[in-house]
Short mmCIF file of C-alpha atoms and ligand atoms in Angstrom, two decimals:
data_model
loop_
_atom_site.label_atom_id
_atom_site.label_comp_id
_atom_site.label_asym_id
_atom_site.label_seq_id
_atom_site.Cartn_x
_atom_site.Cartn_y
_atom_site.Cartn_z
CA MET A 1 118.85 92.40 122.41
CA GLY A 2 121.79 92.05 124.79
CA ASN A 3 120.92 94.70 127.97
CA SER A 4 118.14 96.28 125.93
CA GLY A 5 116.05 95.18 129.21
CA LYS A 6 117.77 97.85 131.33
CA LEU A 7 117.76 100.65 128.94
CA ALA A 8 114.98 103.13 128.77
CA PRO A 9 112.61 102.58 125.32
CA GLU A 10 113.53 106.21 124.42
CA THR A 11 117.27 104.86 124.39
CA LEU A 12 116.54 101.82 122.40
CA ASN A 13 114.63 103.76 119.95
CA ALA A 14 116.91 107.06 119.56
CA GLN A 15 119.61 104.58 118.75
CA ALA A 16 117.67 101.88 116.76
CA LEU A 17 118.99 99.36 119.02
CA ARG A 18 122.28 99.99 117.90
CA GLN A 19 121.82 98.34 114.56
CA ILE A 20 125.01 99.40 112.96
CA ASP A 21 125.41 98.29 109.27
CA ALA A 22 127.61 95.15 109.29
CA GLN A 23 129.15 95.65 105.96
CA THR A 24 130.29 99.07 106.27
CA GLY A 25 130.28 99.98 109.89
CA GLY A 26 127.80 102.79 108.94
CA LEU A 27 126.08 104.22 112.10
CA THR A 28 123.16 104.50 109.93
CA PRO A 29 121.57 101.69 107.77
CA GLY A 30 122.06 101.71 104.06
CA ILE A 31 119.24 101.54 101.48
CA PHE A 32 118.71 98.02 99.78
CA PRO A 33 117.06 98.30 96.40
CA SER A 34 118.27 94.85 95.21
CA THR A 35 115.01 92.51 94.19
CA THR A 36 116.97 89.35 93.89
CA TYR A 37 119.77 87.80 95.74
CA VAL A 38 122.76 85.82 94.32
CA ARG A 39 123.70 82.22 94.50
CA ASP A 40 127.42 80.99 94.26
CA ARG A 41 129.07 78.55 92.00
CA ASP A 42 127.57 75.67 94.20
CA TYR A 43 124.18 77.14 93.65
CA GLU A 44 123.99 78.29 97.26
CA LEU A 45 122.64 81.48 98.28
CA ILE A 46 125.30 83.74 99.19
CA ASN A 47 123.15 84.79 102.27
CA PRO A 48 120.90 82.00 102.97
CA ASP A 49 118.36 84.65 104.58
CA HIS A 50 117.46 86.39 101.41
CA SER A 51 116.67 85.03 97.85
CA TYR A 52 113.87 86.96 96.34
CA GLY A 53 112.99 90.55 97.20
CA ARG A 54 109.10 90.67 97.52
CA ASP A 55 108.97 90.54 101.11
CA GLU A 56 112.78 90.20 102.02
CA ASN A 57 114.58 93.80 102.53
CA PRO A 58 117.26 94.05 105.17
CA GLY A 59 116.11 97.70 105.34
CA PHE A 60 112.73 96.54 106.59
CA VAL A 61 114.41 94.74 109.66
CA VAL A 62 115.66 97.89 111.58
CA ALA A 63 112.32 99.60 112.28
CA GLU A 64 110.72 95.87 112.55
CA LYS A 65 112.92 95.13 115.37
CA VAL A 66 112.52 98.66 117.26
CA LEU A 67 108.71 98.73 116.90
CA ALA A 68 108.69 94.88 118.41
CA GLU A 69 111.02 96.12 121.28
CA LEU A 70 108.84 99.30 121.73
CA GLU A 71 105.52 97.55 121.88
CA ALA A 72 106.91 94.92 123.96
CA GLY A 73 106.10 92.32 121.17
CA ALA A 74 107.64 89.17 119.91
CA ALA A 75 107.95 90.22 116.31
CA GLY A 76 106.93 93.06 113.93
CA LEU A 77 106.26 93.28 110.03
CA LEU A 78 106.21 96.51 107.97
CA PHE A 79 103.67 96.82 105.66
CA SER A 80 102.82 99.09 102.59
CA SER A 81 100.39 101.32 104.56
CA GLY A 82 98.32 100.91 107.35
CA MET A 83 95.23 99.50 105.62
CA SER A 84 97.57 96.56 104.02
CA ALA A 85 98.64 95.83 107.42
CA ALA A 86 95.17 95.72 108.71
CA MET A 87 94.00 93.80 105.74
CA ALA A 88 96.46 90.96 106.28
CA ILE A 89 94.99 90.42 109.70
CA VAL A 90 91.48 90.35 108.44
CA GLN A 91 92.55 87.97 105.48
CA THR A 92 93.64 85.33 107.83
CA LEU A 93 89.90 84.92 108.61
CA LYS A 94 87.63 82.01 107.05
CA PRO A 95 84.15 82.44 105.97
CA GLY A 96 81.83 82.54 108.51
CA ASP A 97 84.37 84.00 111.33
CA ARG A 98 82.94 87.06 113.19
CA ILE A 99 84.63 90.21 113.81
CA VAL A 100 83.85 92.89 116.57
CA ALA A 101 84.76 96.31 116.18
CA PRO A 102 83.73 99.86 117.09
CA LYS A 103 81.24 102.05 115.05
CA ILE A 104 83.79 104.99 115.63
CA MET A 105 87.22 104.00 114.15
CA TYR A 106 89.28 104.69 111.24
CA TRP A 107 86.73 105.36 108.61
CA GLY A 108 88.58 103.79 105.77
CA LEU A 109 88.87 100.48 107.35
CA ARG A 110 85.16 100.34 108.70
CA LYS A 111 84.02 101.17 105.10
CA TRP A 112 86.58 98.47 103.72
CA LEU A 113 85.27 96.00 106.47
CA VAL A 114 81.78 96.53 105.87
CA VAL A 115 82.05 95.68 102.15
CA PHE A 116 84.83 92.96 102.44
CA CYS A 117 82.87 90.87 105.04
CA GLU A 118 79.61 90.97 103.22
CA GLN A 119 81.80 89.89 99.99
CA TRP A 120 83.72 87.22 101.52
CA GLY A 121 81.05 85.52 104.03
CA LEU A 122 82.48 87.08 107.23
CA GLU A 123 80.21 88.36 109.95
CA LEU A 124 80.61 92.14 111.46
CA ASP A 125 79.52 93.61 114.34
CA LEU A 126 79.93 97.02 115.20
CA PHE A 127 79.46 98.32 118.71
CA ASP A 128 79.42 101.72 120.20
CA PRO A 129 82.69 102.84 121.99
CA SER A 130 81.03 105.45 123.89
CA GLU A 131 78.84 102.99 125.97
CA PRO A 132 81.19 101.08 128.46
CA ASP A 133 79.76 97.63 128.40
CA ALA A 134 78.94 97.66 124.65
CA LEU A 135 81.90 95.58 123.50
CA VAL A 136 81.71 93.02 126.09
CA ARG A 137 77.90 92.57 125.25
CA THR A 138 78.50 92.39 121.55
CA VAL A 139 81.35 89.73 121.84
CA GLU A 140 78.95 87.57 123.97
CA GLN A 141 76.45 88.07 121.30
CA GLY A 142 77.94 85.12 119.26
CA GLU A 143 81.03 83.20 118.53
CA THR A 144 83.66 85.61 117.87
CA ARG A 145 86.95 85.36 116.07
CA LEU A 146 88.37 88.67 116.02
CA VAL A 147 88.10 91.79 118.41
CA TRP A 148 89.15 95.07 116.58
CA MET A 149 89.46 98.04 118.74
CA GLU A 150 91.42 101.48 118.65
CA SER A 151 91.70 103.83 121.89
CA PRO A 152 91.34 106.64 121.91
CA CYS A 153 88.67 106.11 119.14
CA ASN A 154 89.40 108.53 115.98
CA PRO A 155 87.92 111.33 115.90
CA THR A 156 85.64 111.50 119.29
CA TRP A 157 88.46 109.82 121.47
CA ASP A 158 86.33 107.73 123.09
CA VAL A 159 88.37 105.34 125.24
CA ILE A 160 88.30 101.64 125.18
CA ASP A 161 89.69 99.91 128.12
CA ILE A 162 92.37 97.40 126.63
CA SER A 163 92.63 95.04 129.64
CA ALA A 164 88.77 94.81 129.73
CA ALA A 165 88.58 93.98 126.10
CA ALA A 166 91.73 91.39 126.46
CA ASP A 167 89.73 89.68 128.98
CA VAL A 168 86.68 89.08 127.20
CA ALA A 169 88.59 88.24 123.96
CA ARG A 170 90.69 85.58 125.91
CA GLY A 171 87.38 84.19 127.41
CA VAL A 172 85.86 83.39 124.26
CA GLY A 173 89.33 82.57 122.34
CA ALA A 174 89.03 85.48 120.06
CA THR A 175 92.22 87.41 119.10
CA LEU A 176 92.21 91.30 120.16
CA VAL A 177 94.06 93.56 117.71
CA VAL A 178 94.69 97.06 118.94
CA ASP A 179 94.98 99.79 116.39
CA SER A 180 97.42 101.80 118.17
CA THR A 181 98.11 104.32 115.63
CA ILE A 182 97.24 107.20 117.82
CA PRO A 183 98.81 106.68 121.26
CA THR A 184 101.82 105.12 119.72
CA PRO A 185 103.78 103.00 121.99
CA VAL A 186 105.19 106.03 123.72
CA LEU A 187 101.86 106.15 125.52
CA THR A 188 100.06 102.93 125.33
CA GLN A 189 101.51 99.58 124.85
CA PRO A 190 98.73 97.13 124.05
CA ILE A 191 100.42 93.89 124.28
CA ARG A 192 101.28 94.65 128.01
CA HIS A 193 97.51 95.21 128.70
CA GLY A 194 96.78 91.78 126.89
CA ALA A 195 96.40 92.56 123.15
CA ASP A 196 97.34 89.70 120.77
CA LEU A 197 98.42 92.07 117.78
CA VAL A 198 98.86 95.70 117.57
CA VAL A 199 98.63 97.47 114.22
CA HIS A 200 100.02 100.82 113.00
CA SER A 201 99.36 103.26 110.21
CA ALA A 202 103.02 104.20 110.38
CA THR A 203 101.97 107.00 107.93
CA LYS A 204 101.24 108.92 111.25
CA TYR A 205 103.25 109.43 114.38
CA LEU A 206 105.86 106.44 113.75
CA ASN A 207 107.31 107.88 110.60
CA GLY A 208 105.99 111.71 111.69
CA HIS A 209 106.81 113.56 108.60
CA CYS A 210 104.15 113.23 106.51
CA ASP A 211 106.20 111.67 103.77
CA VAL A 212 105.74 108.10 103.69
CA VAL A 213 102.60 105.86 103.61
CA ALA A 214 103.33 102.77 105.67
CA GLY A 215 102.03 100.36 108.13
CA ALA A 216 103.06 97.73 110.68
CA VAL A 217 101.73 94.90 112.87
CA VAL A 218 103.63 93.85 116.14
CA THR A 219 102.67 90.42 117.63
CA ALA A 220 102.57 89.17 121.08
CA ARG A 221 103.55 85.61 120.18
CA GLU A 222 105.22 84.17 117.19
CA ASP A 223 102.27 81.60 116.88
CA GLU A 224 100.44 79.93 114.01
CA LEU A 225 98.33 83.14 113.43
CA TRP A 226 101.46 85.07 112.83
CA GLU A 227 102.95 82.55 110.39
CA ARG A 228 99.49 83.25 108.56
CA ILE A 229 99.98 87.09 108.53
CA SER A 230 103.31 86.81 107.40
CA ARG A 231 102.33 84.67 104.60
CA VAL A 232 99.89 87.25 103.35
CA ARG A 233 102.47 89.53 103.54
CA LEU A 234 105.15 87.22 101.45
CA GLN A 235 102.63 86.27 98.98
CA GLY A 236 100.52 89.58 98.51
CA GLY A 237 103.85 91.56 98.57
CA ALA A 238 102.41 94.47 100.38
CA VAL A 239 105.85 96.06 101.18
CA LEU A 240 107.50 99.27 101.43
CA GLY A 241 109.98 100.18 98.76
CA SER A 242 113.32 100.35 100.08
CA PHE A 243 113.67 104.15 100.27
CA GLU A 244 110.45 104.34 102.20
CA ALA A 245 111.79 101.93 104.73
CA TRP A 246 114.91 103.92 105.13
CA LEU A 247 112.84 107.13 105.86
CA LEU A 248 110.76 105.26 108.27
CA GLN A 249 113.49 104.04 110.47
CA ARG A 250 114.94 107.59 110.21
CA GLY A 251 111.51 109.49 111.30
CA LEU A 252 111.00 106.70 114.11
CA ARG A 253 114.05 107.77 115.88
CA THR A 254 112.53 111.23 117.15
CA LEU A 255 109.23 109.58 117.99
CA PHE A 256 109.30 109.99 121.97
CA LEU A 257 110.09 113.86 121.43
CA ARG A 258 107.50 114.41 118.89
CA VAL A 259 104.78 112.49 120.81
CA ARG A 260 105.45 113.93 124.05
CA LYS A 261 105.70 117.47 122.59
CA ALA A 262 102.59 117.05 120.71
CA SER A 263 100.61 115.33 123.59
CA GLU A 264 101.86 118.25 125.98
CA SER A 265 100.50 120.95 123.37
CA ALA A 266 97.52 119.21 122.91
CA LEU A 267 96.56 119.14 126.59
CA ALA A 268 97.54 122.92 126.73
CA ILE A 269 94.88 123.55 123.85
CA ALA A 270 92.25 121.26 125.44
CA ARG A 271 92.52 123.20 128.61
CA ARG A 272 92.50 126.63 126.94
CA PHE A 273 89.42 126.05 124.90
CA ASP A 274 87.48 123.98 127.31
CA GLY A 275 84.42 125.94 128.27
CA HIS A 276 85.17 128.36 125.31
CA PRO A 277 81.75 130.45 124.44
CA ALA A 278 81.90 129.47 120.65
CA LEU A 279 82.23 125.61 121.49
CA LYS A 280 79.84 123.01 122.68
CA THR A 281 82.56 120.60 124.20
CA VAL A 282 86.27 119.72 123.78
CA LEU A 283 86.84 116.06 123.09
CA TYR A 284 90.04 115.30 124.69
CA PRO A 285 90.82 112.12 127.13
CA GLY A 286 93.15 114.32 129.05
CA LEU A 287 90.35 116.51 130.49
CA PRO A 288 88.93 115.15 133.55
CA SER A 289 85.19 115.91 132.27
CA HIS A 290 86.00 113.27 129.34
CA PRO A 291 84.07 110.26 129.81
CA GLY A 292 87.10 108.16 129.01
CA HIS A 293 89.29 110.03 131.61
CA GLU A 294 89.72 107.54 134.03
CA ILE A 295 90.69 104.55 131.78
CA ALA A 296 92.94 106.88 129.82
CA LYS A 297 94.88 107.77 133.07
CA ARG A 298 95.47 103.85 133.87
CA GLN A 299 95.85 103.11 130.19
CA MET A 300 98.10 105.93 129.01
CA ASP A 301 101.40 106.50 130.28
CA GLY A 302 103.02 110.33 129.99
CA GLY A 303 100.39 111.96 128.14
CA PHE A 304 97.06 111.65 126.36
CA GLY A 305 98.22 112.00 122.66
CA GLY A 306 98.20 114.77 120.16
CA MET A 307 94.72 114.49 118.81
CA LEU A 308 91.78 116.36 119.91
CA SER A 309 88.40 117.41 118.59
CA LEU A 310 86.44 120.65 118.96
CA ARG A 311 82.40 120.58 118.89
CA VAL A 312 81.33 124.10 117.65
CA LYS A 313 78.12 125.96 118.45
CA GLY A 314 76.35 126.63 114.81
CA GLY A 315 76.73 123.18 113.11
CA ALA A 316 78.49 122.21 109.93
CA GLU A 317 78.63 125.62 108.34
CA ARG A 318 80.14 127.23 111.32
CA ALA A 319 82.46 124.45 111.93
CA LEU A 320 83.61 124.82 108.20
CA GLU A 321 84.18 128.63 108.72
CA ILE A 322 86.34 128.23 111.66
CA VAL A 323 88.56 125.63 109.58
CA LYS A 324 88.92 128.15 106.78
CA ARG A 325 90.01 131.03 108.99
CA CYS A 326 93.11 129.28 110.46
CA GLN A 327 96.40 130.23 109.14
CA VAL A 328 99.04 128.49 111.22
CA PHE A 329 97.02 125.11 111.18
CA THR A 330 97.28 123.64 107.80
CA ARG A 331 93.97 122.49 106.22
CA ALA A 332 94.55 118.48 105.38
CA THR A 333 93.41 115.16 106.22
CA SER A 334 95.89 112.89 108.12
CA LEU A 335 97.60 113.15 111.38
CA GLY A 336 100.77 112.74 113.53
CA GLY A 337 102.94 114.74 111.31
CA VAL A 338 105.33 117.78 112.82
CA GLU A 339 103.10 120.30 111.37
CA SER A 340 99.22 120.81 113.11
CA LEU A 341 96.78 119.88 110.58
CA ILE A 342 92.99 120.95 110.95
CA GLU A 343 90.21 119.04 109.59
CA HIS A 344 86.22 118.98 109.24
CA ARG A 345 86.04 115.04 108.75
CA TYR A 346 82.06 115.31 107.87
CA SER A 347 82.81 117.25 104.78
CA ILE A 348 85.38 114.36 103.74
CA GLU A 349 83.17 111.36 105.09
CA GLY A 350 79.72 112.73 103.97
CA ALA A 351 76.39 111.86 104.69
CA GLY A 352 75.81 108.58 106.80
CA SER A 353 79.05 109.38 108.59
CA PRO A 354 78.80 108.91 112.13
CA ILE A 355 80.86 111.79 112.87
CA PRO A 356 78.97 114.85 114.35
CA ALA A 357 78.80 117.56 111.61
CA ASP A 358 79.86 120.27 114.05
CA LEU A 359 83.27 118.29 114.89
CA ILE A 360 86.65 119.93 114.10
CA ARG A 361 89.73 117.50 114.46
CA LEU A 362 93.10 118.75 115.33
CA SER A 363 96.47 116.86 114.86
CA ILE A 364 98.76 118.92 117.18
CA GLY A 365 102.32 119.06 115.88
CA ILE A 366 105.55 120.46 117.41
CA GLU A 367 105.15 124.13 116.60
CA SER A 368 104.90 126.77 119.32
CA VAL A 369 101.73 126.11 121.27
CA ASP A 370 101.14 129.97 121.56
CA ASP A 371 101.02 130.22 117.93
CA LEU A 372 98.69 127.41 117.81
CA ILE A 373 96.36 128.85 120.39
CA SER A 374 96.58 132.32 119.00
CA ASP A 375 95.52 131.00 115.59
CA LEU A 376 92.20 129.29 117.24
CA GLU A 377 91.45 132.11 119.10
CA LEU A 378 91.13 134.39 116.10
CA ALA A 379 89.59 131.47 114.03
CA LEU A 380 86.82 131.31 116.97
CA ALA A 381 86.48 134.85 117.76
C1 PLP B 1 95.53 106.66 108.70
C2 PLP B 1 95.24 105.48 109.65
C3 PLP B 1 94.93 104.29 109.01
C4 PLP B 1 95.11 103.75 107.77
O1 PLP B 1 96.54 103.67 107.60
P1 PLP B 1 97.31 104.22 106.00
O2 PLP B 1 98.82 104.30 106.44
O3 PLP B 1 96.66 105.47 105.54
O4 PLP B 1 96.79 103.07 105.12
C5 PLP B 1 94.34 103.15 109.97
N1 PLP B 1 94.04 103.41 111.23
C6 PLP B 1 94.19 104.63 111.61
C7 PLP B 1 93.65 105.03 113.01
C8 PLP B 1 94.70 105.77 111.06
O5 PLP B 1 94.82 106.90 111.40
#
């Protein structure tokens, strides 16, 4: 990428690596809806890189190159959702292979893993991410093919040490996958800490505007595993539409501004409500009282993220009451958009959920932090 090594990531990202549209000179890329590519009179492809549109679209490449650069990886691929990105990795495994993953993680993926592993003869062992040695102990209990992790873990924000996880995974020849949807490459670059693959729900911060469902995988190396993941996408066709790919590359350009603002506001909110009489605790890795704070300080650069949770006194009923009283926060699931969202996860996940019933999850957007604080103050009063 020319002199990209000398430029700061936010510069590279704002300019999308200066990927000027070669055909028109357009500063921004075009949208490429074509599903097929033409051959000339000698029956040669006019452009040898493109023949059929299931997974070939010049519109994907813009964001893929930027993401690979931001994650310090060798290559990236976009997928039709965060779930399909994750599934593409799991689908490279063989019956009998063992996955180690945290108990507290994106619930949709955990739910799918439990059923899929059972049906396809994969072994799945879940560890408690709030216990410092649980990952290492679980990996050492048997032959491990894949170690899956998030950090911070949604929605308790337990922090897992990526470098330590990478050491143990490397030691047993397992692949370390980090779902880095929450910190984004602005705050954490898992590959620099030893991860093999980074997964994103690009639906969240990467796109940032709650108007595209998308996913991405970035690899540390273009190896045989990467070949297999690429083939899953090619053959399964879990790709974005051309317009969604265009929206994603557009939203991505403001990632640094959005994530930094959300992190700053989340820290201010966590500090403001830490010790509030209506709350049992504020869960945020930026608070020194958070058990993961020291690891987060080492692993996260420039902030602790835009996500935090409040555990309220009075249980599920009281938590729901508070959520219902908010007027600036919007009641909706998902996260990572420019508007702040509030959610009672237990109501969504239901009985059997490992999420405490008194927990309220906040996704902080880019509004005035004073407005957000006043809204919560009124709701908690
Ligand atoms: C939303 C989310 C996913 C799933 O992504 P989709 O784009 O909704 O398929 C995976 N991991 C995390 C951490 C998420 O927040």
